[in-house]
Coordinates of C-alpha atoms in Angstrom, one line a residue:
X132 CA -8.3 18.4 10.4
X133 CA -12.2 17.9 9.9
X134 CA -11.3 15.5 7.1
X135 CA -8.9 13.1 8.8
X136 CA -12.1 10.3 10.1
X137 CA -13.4 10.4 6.6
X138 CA -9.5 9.4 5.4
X139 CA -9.6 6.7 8.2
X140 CA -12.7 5.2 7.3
X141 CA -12.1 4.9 3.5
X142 CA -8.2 3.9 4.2
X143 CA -10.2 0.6 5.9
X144 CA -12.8 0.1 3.6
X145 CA -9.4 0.1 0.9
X146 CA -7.7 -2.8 3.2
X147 CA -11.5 -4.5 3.7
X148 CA -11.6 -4.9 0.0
X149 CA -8.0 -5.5 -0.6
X150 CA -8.1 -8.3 1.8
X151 CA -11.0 -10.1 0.2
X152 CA -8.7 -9.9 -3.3
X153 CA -5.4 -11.2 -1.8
X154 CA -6.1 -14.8 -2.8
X155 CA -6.3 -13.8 -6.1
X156 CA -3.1 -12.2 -6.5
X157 CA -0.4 -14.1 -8.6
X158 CA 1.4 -11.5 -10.5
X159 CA 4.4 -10.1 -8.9
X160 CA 3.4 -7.3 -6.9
X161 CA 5.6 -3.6 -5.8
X162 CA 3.8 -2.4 -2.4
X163 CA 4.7 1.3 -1.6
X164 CA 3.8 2.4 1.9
X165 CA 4.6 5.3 4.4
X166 CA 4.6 5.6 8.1
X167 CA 2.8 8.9 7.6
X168 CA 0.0 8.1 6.1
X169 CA -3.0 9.5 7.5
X170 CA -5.5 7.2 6.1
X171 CA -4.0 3.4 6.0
X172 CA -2.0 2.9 9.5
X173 CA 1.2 1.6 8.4
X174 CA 0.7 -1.6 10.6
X175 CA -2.2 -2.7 8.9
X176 CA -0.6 -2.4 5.5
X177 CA 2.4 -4.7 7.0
X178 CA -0.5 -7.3 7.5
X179 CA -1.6 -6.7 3.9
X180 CA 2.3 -7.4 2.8
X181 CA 2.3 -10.5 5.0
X182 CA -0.4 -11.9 3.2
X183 CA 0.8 -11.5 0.2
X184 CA 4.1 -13.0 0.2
X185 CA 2.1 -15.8 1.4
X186 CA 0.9 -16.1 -2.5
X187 CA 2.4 -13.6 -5.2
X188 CA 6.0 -15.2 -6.7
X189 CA 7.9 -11.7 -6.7
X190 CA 6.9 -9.0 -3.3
X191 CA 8.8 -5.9 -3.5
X192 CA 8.4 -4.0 -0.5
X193 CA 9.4 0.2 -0.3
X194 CA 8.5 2.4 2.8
X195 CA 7.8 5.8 1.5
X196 CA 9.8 9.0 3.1
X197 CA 6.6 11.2 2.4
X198 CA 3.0 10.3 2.7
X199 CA 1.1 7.8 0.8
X200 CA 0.5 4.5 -0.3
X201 CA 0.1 2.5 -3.4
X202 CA 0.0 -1.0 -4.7
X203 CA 0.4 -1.6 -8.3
X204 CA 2.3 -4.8 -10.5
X205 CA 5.8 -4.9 -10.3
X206 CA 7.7 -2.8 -13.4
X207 CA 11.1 -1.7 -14.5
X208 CA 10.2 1.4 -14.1
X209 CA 9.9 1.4 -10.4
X210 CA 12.0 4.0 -9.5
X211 CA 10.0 6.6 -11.6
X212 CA 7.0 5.1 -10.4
X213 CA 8.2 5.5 -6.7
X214 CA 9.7 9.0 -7.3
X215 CA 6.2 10.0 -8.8
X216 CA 4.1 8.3 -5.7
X217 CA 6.8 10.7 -3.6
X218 CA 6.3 14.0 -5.4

């Protein structure tokens, strides 16, 4: 689609500024990813989860059936949160 280099570039300029944040991160953290993603590769958000074991205390890691991606703090609630990410 004529869209899909515009979801590339801003998928990067997302891990460009994530990556400049990861230090900060101390909080327990639930990353959500799919392979299908069309604008974060899935291999560059495993880099993202590398470095972040690498500092939070809690990583919970999911690989999404359907497309998308999300990072948010780790809740109770995660399996409403995932089945909402899902649609």
């Amino acid at each position: 689609p004529w869209m899909y280099p515009l979801l590339v570039r801003r998928g990067y300029e997302v891990l460009g500024h994530l990556r400049q944040r990861l230090p900060l991160v101390k909080a327990p953290v639930m990353l959500a990813h799919s392979p299908y993603d069309l604008s974060i590769p899935f291999e560059e958000m495993e880099k993202v989860r590398t470095a972040l074991e690498s500092n939070v205390p809690y990583l919970e890691w999911h690989v999404l059936e359907r497309c998308g991606h999300q990072i948010f703090p780790k809740s109770a609630e995660r399996h409403r949160v995932l089945g909402l990410i899902e649609g």
